[in-house]
């Protein structure tokens, strides 16, 4: 590693580590105070809270690291620019590419780290933190979930069953517009169940206006469909399982979610499209850390104002615009307005172009 590279990394690491620790601490404090009433009311033990926030660390890390990288990059480059270090490097014959290269390597490294953590640690952490939060903090038991209505619940249940529920009335423990597709061990369709409503009574699901179709391997109907005004179903999933269905994409890694998308593509194209957006977002999100390095260098090198306050201000502004753009693209994708792959990567493409344009402006 060249002396210049070591110097650049040495300048970058302290503010990055400081920002990371500060942001993680602030995240935990805000989350703690947000649940303080429930924690005190349910007398959650300190050990449970410690376990909860320990398990939450990988989730917090992947959420705050793009802002951390952006803030540290802007701070370092605006400070170097302010003290004419960039000018001195250029005068010594160092190209702008060589100046920014160590930071690009850091951005790629962080993006790869986020990808690995997202794939290996975050799904398990989401499962465990959700369990602790519902059991101890929110004190959810059985069907006593919070009073709300959840739309478009998609769950892969026991017995190779795919559930799609248009609307889940949580407090009433009622399912509306139900579609269930059952497969055999070779993933061939066996039956399709459609019901107008379903109610949780005496620890069992009772479906109303229910139709059961028996299917061949190629999906063709076997005999006449079975019609029931009321039928007690042999379904092991409880209201709690369907309540957790709203977080399903967060509880799976890429390969699991890909299989989920393929299976739901046979049941409901709308659900499959929404899940496909989540799937592609898993590939695009890690690269935000690399793209914000380009943005940070571009804004830092194009400004002589410098200063920590300016760096924080511009970082927050860029982050808000970036996440707002990402949210809009994802909403358009899930709503069926745009291609899922484009929606997941749309914001990244726009800000990548902005970052490259800023650096080209400097190079020229």
mmCIF file of N, CA and C in Angstrom, residues 87-132:
data_model
loop_
_atom_site.group_PDB
_atom_site.id
_atom_site.type_symbol
_atom_site.label_atom_id
_atom_site.label_comp_id
_atom_site.label_asym_id
_atom_site.label_seq_id
_atom_site.Cartn_x
_atom_site.Cartn_y
_atom_site.Cartn_z
ATOM 1 N N UNK A 87 -4.994 20.105 -3.704
ATOM 2 C CA UNK A 87 -4.211 20.912 -4.647
ATOM 3 C C UNK A 87 -2.745 20.509 -4.623
ATOM 4 N N UNK A 88 -2.216 20.272 -3.425
ATOM 5 C CA UNK A 88 -0.812 19.867 -3.285
ATOM 6 C C UNK A 88 -0.564 18.512 -3.949
ATOM 7 N N UNK A 89 -1.501 17.586 -3.773
ATOM 8 C CA UNK A 89 -1.360 16.270 -4.401
ATOM 9 C C UNK A 89 -1.370 16.381 -5.922
ATOM 10 N N UNK A 90 -2.279 17.208 -6.451
ATOM 11 C CA UNK A 90 -2.343 17.400 -7.900
ATOM 12 C C UNK A 90 -1.059 18.040 -8.423
ATOM 13 N N UNK A 91 -0.520 19.008 -7.672
ATOM 14 C CA UNK A 91 0.720 19.680 -8.065
ATOM 15 C C UNK A 91 1.891 18.717 -8.095
ATOM 16 N N UNK A 92 1.815 17.684 -7.242
ATOM 17 C CA UNK A 92 2.884 16.679 -7.190
ATOM 18 C C UNK A 92 2.714 15.618 -8.277
ATOM 19 N N UNK A 93 1.699 15.798 -9.121
ATOM 20 C CA UNK A 93 1.496 14.875 -10.233
ATOM 21 C C UNK A 93 0.588 13.702 -9.927
ATOM 22 N N UNK A 94 -0.095 13.736 -8.787
ATOM 23 C CA UNK A 94 -1.015 12.652 -8.419
ATOM 24 C C UNK A 94 -2.373 12.907 -9.078
ATOM 25 N N UNK A 95 -2.844 11.966 -9.842
ATOM 26 C CA UNK A 95 -4.126 12.132 -10.529
ATOM 27 C C UNK A 95 -5.282 12.003 -9.548
ATOM 28 N N UNK A 96 -6.434 12.538 -9.946
ATOM 29 C CA UNK A 96 -7.612 12.479 -9.090
ATOM 30 C C UNK A 96 -8.051 11.030 -8.863
ATOM 31 N N UNK A 97 -7.800 10.163 -9.851
ATOM 32 C CA UNK A 97 -8.155 8.747 -9.718
ATOM 33 C C UNK A 97 -7.363 8.103 -8.586
ATOM 34 N N UNK A 98 -6.063 8.398 -8.522
ATOM 35 C CA UNK A 98 -5.222 7.830 -7.471
ATOM 36 C C UNK A 98 -5.592 8.386 -6.096
ATOM 37 N N UNK A 99 -6.067 9.632 -6.078
ATOM 38 C CA UNK A 99 -6.462 10.245 -4.804
ATOM 39 C C UNK A 99 -7.705 9.557 -4.244
ATOM 40 N N UNK A 100 -8.662 9.268 -5.121
ATOM 41 C CA UNK A 100 -9.943 8.724 -4.649
ATOM 42 C C UNK A 100 -9.944 7.197 -4.558
ATOM 43 N N UNK A 101 -8.959 6.536 -5.160
ATOM 44 C CA UNK A 101 -8.965 5.074 -5.231
ATOM 45 C C UNK A 101 -9.089 4.387 -3.869
ATOM 46 N N UNK A 102 -8.326 4.802 -2.825
ATOM 47 C CA UNK A 102 -8.461 4.126 -1.524
ATOM 48 C C UNK A 102 -9.880 4.176 -0.966
ATOM 49 N N UNK A 103 -10.575 5.283 -1.230
ATOM 50 C CA UNK A 103 -11.936 5.441 -0.719
ATOM 51 C C UNK A 103 -12.926 4.584 -1.513
ATOM 52 N N UNK A 104 -12.656 4.427 -2.806
ATOM 53 C CA UNK A 104 -13.487 3.534 -3.612
ATOM 54 C C UNK A 104 -13.343 2.091 -3.141
ATOM 55 N N UNK A 105 -12.112 1.714 -2.782
ATOM 56 C CA UNK A 105 -11.864 0.367 -2.253
ATOM 57 C C UNK A 105 -12.609 0.171 -0.936
ATOM 58 N N UNK A 106 -12.590 1.202 -0.083
ATOM 59 C CA UNK A 106 -13.331 1.143 1.182
ATOM 60 C C UNK A 106 -14.825 0.978 0.906
ATOM 61 N N UNK A 107 -15.342 1.748 -0.057
ATOM 62 C CA UNK A 107 -16.762 1.662 -0.392
ATOM 63 C C UNK A 107 -17.166 0.283 -0.872
ATOM 64 N N UNK A 108 -16.352 -0.312 -1.758
ATOM 65 C CA UNK A 108 -16.632 -1.661 -2.254
ATOM 66 C C UNK A 108 -16.556 -2.674 -1.115
ATOM 67 N N UNK A 109 -15.551 -2.529 -0.251
ATOM 68 C CA UNK A 109 -15.367 -3.466 0.869
ATOM 69 C C UNK A 109 -16.558 -3.420 1.819
ATOM 70 N N UNK A 110 -17.013 -2.204 2.133
ATOM 71 C CA UNK A 110 -18.165 -2.055 3.025
ATOM 72 C C UNK A 110 -19.422 -2.633 2.369
ATOM 73 N N UNK A 111 -19.594 -2.403 1.072
ATOM 74 C CA UNK A 111 -20.755 -2.940 0.356
ATOM 75 C C UNK A 111 -20.773 -4.463 0.400
ATOM 76 N N UNK A 112 -19.615 -5.081 0.192
ATOM 77 C CA UNK A 112 -19.528 -6.540 0.259
ATOM 78 C C UNK A 112 -19.811 -7.043 1.674
ATOM 79 N N UNK A 113 -19.309 -6.296 2.675
ATOM 80 C CA UNK A 113 -19.564 -6.672 4.070
ATOM 81 C C UNK A 113 -21.054 -6.595 4.386
ATOM 82 N N UNK A 114 -21.711 -5.525 3.924
ATOM 83 C CA UNK A 114 -23.157 -5.370 4.137
ATOM 84 C C UNK A 114 -23.922 -6.500 3.455
ATOM 85 N N UNK A 115 -23.483 -6.881 2.255
ATOM 86 C CA UNK A 115 -24.139 -7.972 1.533
ATOM 87 C C UNK A 115 -24.055 -9.279 2.321
ATOM 88 N N UNK A 116 -22.871 -9.568 2.868
ATOM 89 C CA UNK A 116 -22.687 -10.792 3.652
ATOM 90 C C UNK A 116 -23.512 -10.762 4.935
ATOM 91 N N UNK A 117 -23.491 -9.624 5.634
ATOM 92 C CA UNK A 117 -24.251 -9.495 6.881
ATOM 93 C C UNK A 117 -25.747 -9.607 6.602
ATOM 94 N N UNK A 118 -26.198 -8.971 5.516
ATOM 95 C CA UNK A 118 -27.611 -9.052 5.129
ATOM 96 C C UNK A 118 -28.036 -10.477 4.830
ATOM 97 N N UNK A 119 -27.124 -11.248 4.249
ATOM 98 C CA UNK A 119 -27.444 -12.608 3.834
ATOM 99 C C UNK A 119 -27.337 -13.595 4.987
ATOM 100 N N UNK A 120 -26.336 -13.418 5.857
ATOM 101 C CA UNK A 120 -26.028 -14.430 6.866
ATOM 102 C C UNK A 120 -26.539 -14.097 8.270
ATOM 103 N N UNK A 121 -26.561 -12.817 8.626
ATOM 104 C CA UNK A 121 -26.874 -12.442 10.010
ATOM 105 C C UNK A 121 -28.225 -11.758 10.181
ATOM 106 N N UNK A 122 -28.589 -10.875 9.251
ATOM 107 C CA UNK A 122 -29.796 -10.060 9.426
ATOM 108 C C UNK A 122 -31.081 -10.885 9.482
ATOM 109 N N UNK A 123 -31.301 -11.882 8.593
ATOM 110 C CA UNK A 123 -32.548 -12.663 8.702
ATOM 111 C C UNK A 123 -32.720 -13.335 10.062
ATOM 112 N N UNK A 124 -31.654 -13.958 10.569
ATOM 113 C CA UNK A 124 -31.731 -14.602 11.886
ATOM 114 C C UNK A 124 -31.966 -13.566 12.982
ATOM 115 N N UNK A 125 -31.283 -12.423 12.862
ATOM 116 C CA UNK A 125 -31.459 -11.359 13.855
ATOM 117 C C UNK A 125 -32.889 -10.834 13.836
ATOM 118 N N UNK A 126 -33.472 -10.690 12.641
ATOM 119 C CA UNK A 126 -34.860 -10.236 12.533
ATOM 120 C C UNK A 126 -35.829 -11.219 13.178
ATOM 121 N N UNK A 127 -35.584 -12.512 12.976
ATOM 122 C CA UNK A 127 -36.448 -13.534 13.571
ATOM 123 C C UNK A 127 -36.401 -13.460 15.095
ATOM 124 N N UNK A 128 -35.191 -13.400 15.645
ATOM 125 C CA UNK A 128 -35.033 -13.409 17.101
ATOM 126 C C UNK A 128 -35.518 -12.112 17.741
ATOM 127 N N UNK A 129 -35.192 -10.965 17.138
ATOM 128 C CA UNK A 129 -35.635 -9.687 17.720
ATOM 129 C C UNK A 129 -37.150 -9.540 17.623
ATOM 130 N N UNK A 130 -37.740 -10.041 16.539
ATOM 131 C CA UNK A 130 -39.204 -10.013 16.414
ATOM 132 C C UNK A 130 -39.851 -10.875 17.491
ATOM 133 N N UNK A 131 -39.263 -12.047 17.730
ATOM 134 C CA UNK A 131 -39.786 -12.946 18.770
ATOM 135 C C UNK A 131 -39.698 -12.293 20.146
ATOM 136 N N UNK A 132 -38.545 -11.714 20.478
ATOM 137 C CA UNK A 132 -38.366 -11.074 21.785
ATOM 138 C C UNK A 132 -39.292 -9.870 21.923
#
